[in-house]
Amino acid sequence: MKTERMEKTDKLYPSGLSHSEIQVLEMIRNKRFLSIKLTIKNGEVDIIEGLERLDTGERIIDILKQHDFQNLEIKQSHGKIVCVNRTFRKKVNHS
């Protein structure tokens, strides 16, 4: 029975993983994310959110241009930016 199930999933990808599962694993292996949040719809990953800490030397305007959907948290101490966290959202394409 386990073999039958594996054969069905193997038809999608040789690894037996779906496209969305591969995207999540790539984000985990990237090691730049502090946390990853998944939104599941109809048993499939629909949206992936990733929280990452950014280099404080990068210009804010350049950071804003990098993703269409994101939240930025900027922490300042004594007039200098000390921490920039970004949470971005990505809708998973199931094709």
Tab-separated table of C-alpha atoms in Angstrom:
chain	number	residue	atom	x	y	z
A	1	MET	CA	0.000	0.000	0.000
A	2	LYS	CA	2.846	2.405	0.802
A	3	THR	CA	4.418	1.635	-2.575
A	4	GLU	CA	1.192	2.546	-4.405
A	5	ARG	CA	1.025	5.911	-2.657
A	6	MET	CA	4.674	6.644	-3.453
A	7	GLU	CA	4.119	5.758	-7.102
A	8	LYS	CA	1.256	8.265	-7.343
A	9	THR	CA	3.330	11.095	-5.882
A	10	ASP	CA	6.387	10.136	-7.927
A	11	LYS	CA	4.434	10.995	-11.074
A	12	LEU	CA	4.395	14.645	-10.012
A	13	TYR	CA	8.102	15.018	-9.179
A	14	PRO	CA	10.860	12.380	-9.091
A	15	SER	CA	11.508	13.192	-5.419
A	16	GLY	CA	7.880	12.506	-4.489
A	17	LEU	CA	7.455	16.085	-3.252
A	18	SER	CA	4.994	18.656	-4.549
A	19	HIS	CA	6.135	21.977	-5.997
A	20	SER	CA	5.082	23.836	-2.835
A	21	GLU	CA	6.945	21.357	-0.590
A	22	ILE	CA	10.100	21.895	-2.630
A	23	GLN	CA	9.761	25.689	-2.241
A	24	VAL	CA	9.387	25.357	1.544
A	25	LEU	CA	12.429	23.075	1.801
A	26	GLU	CA	14.496	25.497	-0.276
A	27	MET	CA	13.591	28.313	2.136
A	28	ILE	CA	14.532	26.167	5.145
A	29	ARG	CA	17.867	25.169	3.620
A	30	ASN	CA	18.615	28.791	2.701
A	31	LYS	CA	19.125	29.493	6.448
A	32	ARG	CA	18.482	33.221	6.114
A	33	PHE	CA	14.948	33.032	7.533
A	34	LEU	CA	14.190	33.425	11.227
A	35	SER	CA	10.754	31.857	10.754
A	36	ILE	CA	8.569	30.443	7.997
A	37	LYS	CA	4.769	30.411	8.144
A	38	LEU	CA	2.559	28.380	5.817
A	39	THR	CA	-1.091	28.947	4.965
A	40	ILE	CA	-2.819	25.757	3.871
A	41	LYS	CA	-5.868	25.787	1.594
A	42	ASN	CA	-7.651	22.586	0.536
A	43	GLY	CA	-4.795	20.491	1.916
A	44	GLU	CA	-2.135	22.301	-0.160
A	45	VAL	CA	0.300	25.067	0.742
A	46	ASP	CA	-1.283	28.273	-0.573
A	47	ILE	CA	0.888	31.070	0.867
A	48	ILE	CA	4.427	31.060	2.266
A	49	GLU	CA	5.547	33.846	4.622
A	50	GLY	CA	9.191	34.256	5.551
A	51	LEU	CA	10.712	36.474	8.250
A	52	GLU	CA	14.303	37.510	7.615
A	53	ARG	CA	16.752	39.946	9.199
A	54	LEU	CA	18.299	42.300	6.661
A	55	ASP	CA	21.603	44.113	6.489
A	56	THR	CA	21.143	47.537	8.100
A	57	GLY	CA	23.456	49.148	5.559
A	58	GLU	CA	21.015	48.598	2.692
A	59	ARG	CA	18.872	51.530	1.607
A	60	ILE	CA	15.202	51.305	2.637
A	61	ILE	CA	14.003	52.280	-0.851
A	62	ASP	CA	15.990	49.364	-2.337
A	63	ILE	CA	14.464	46.958	0.191
A	64	LEU	CA	10.951	48.157	-0.712
A	65	LYS	CA	11.545	47.355	-4.393
A	66	GLN	CA	12.578	43.733	-3.760
A	67	HIS	CA	9.096	42.224	-3.110
A	68	ASP	CA	5.531	43.149	-4.019
A	69	PHE	CA	4.049	41.983	-0.683
A	70	GLN	CA	6.112	42.605	2.440
A	71	ASN	CA	6.097	44.137	5.904
A	72	LEU	CA	9.156	45.958	7.199
A	73	GLU	CA	10.076	46.474	10.838
A	74	ILE	CA	12.806	49.052	11.382
A	75	LYS	CA	14.398	49.542	14.807
A	76	GLN	CA	16.395	52.657	15.557
A	77	SER	CA	18.670	53.508	18.483
A	78	HIS	CA	20.388	56.859	19.023
A	79	GLY	CA	19.414	57.973	15.510
A	80	LYS	CA	20.875	54.917	13.751
A	81	ILE	CA	19.068	51.938	12.271
A	82	VAL	CA	20.095	48.875	14.287
A	83	CYS	CA	17.734	46.211	12.942
A	84	VAL	CA	15.576	45.663	9.857
A	85	ASN	CA	13.221	42.681	9.738
A	86	ARG	CA	11.183	41.824	6.666
A	87	THR	CA	8.223	39.508	6.401
A	88	PHE	CA	7.326	38.753	2.818
A	89	ARG	CA	4.465	36.752	1.368
A	90	LYS	CA	4.528	34.541	-1.670
A	91	LYS	CA	1.543	32.800	-3.224
A	92	VAL	CA	2.440	29.296	-4.365
A	93	ASN	CA	1.893	28.510	-8.023
A	94	HIS	CA	0.557	24.934	-8.199
A	95	SER	CA	1.211	24.404	-11.898
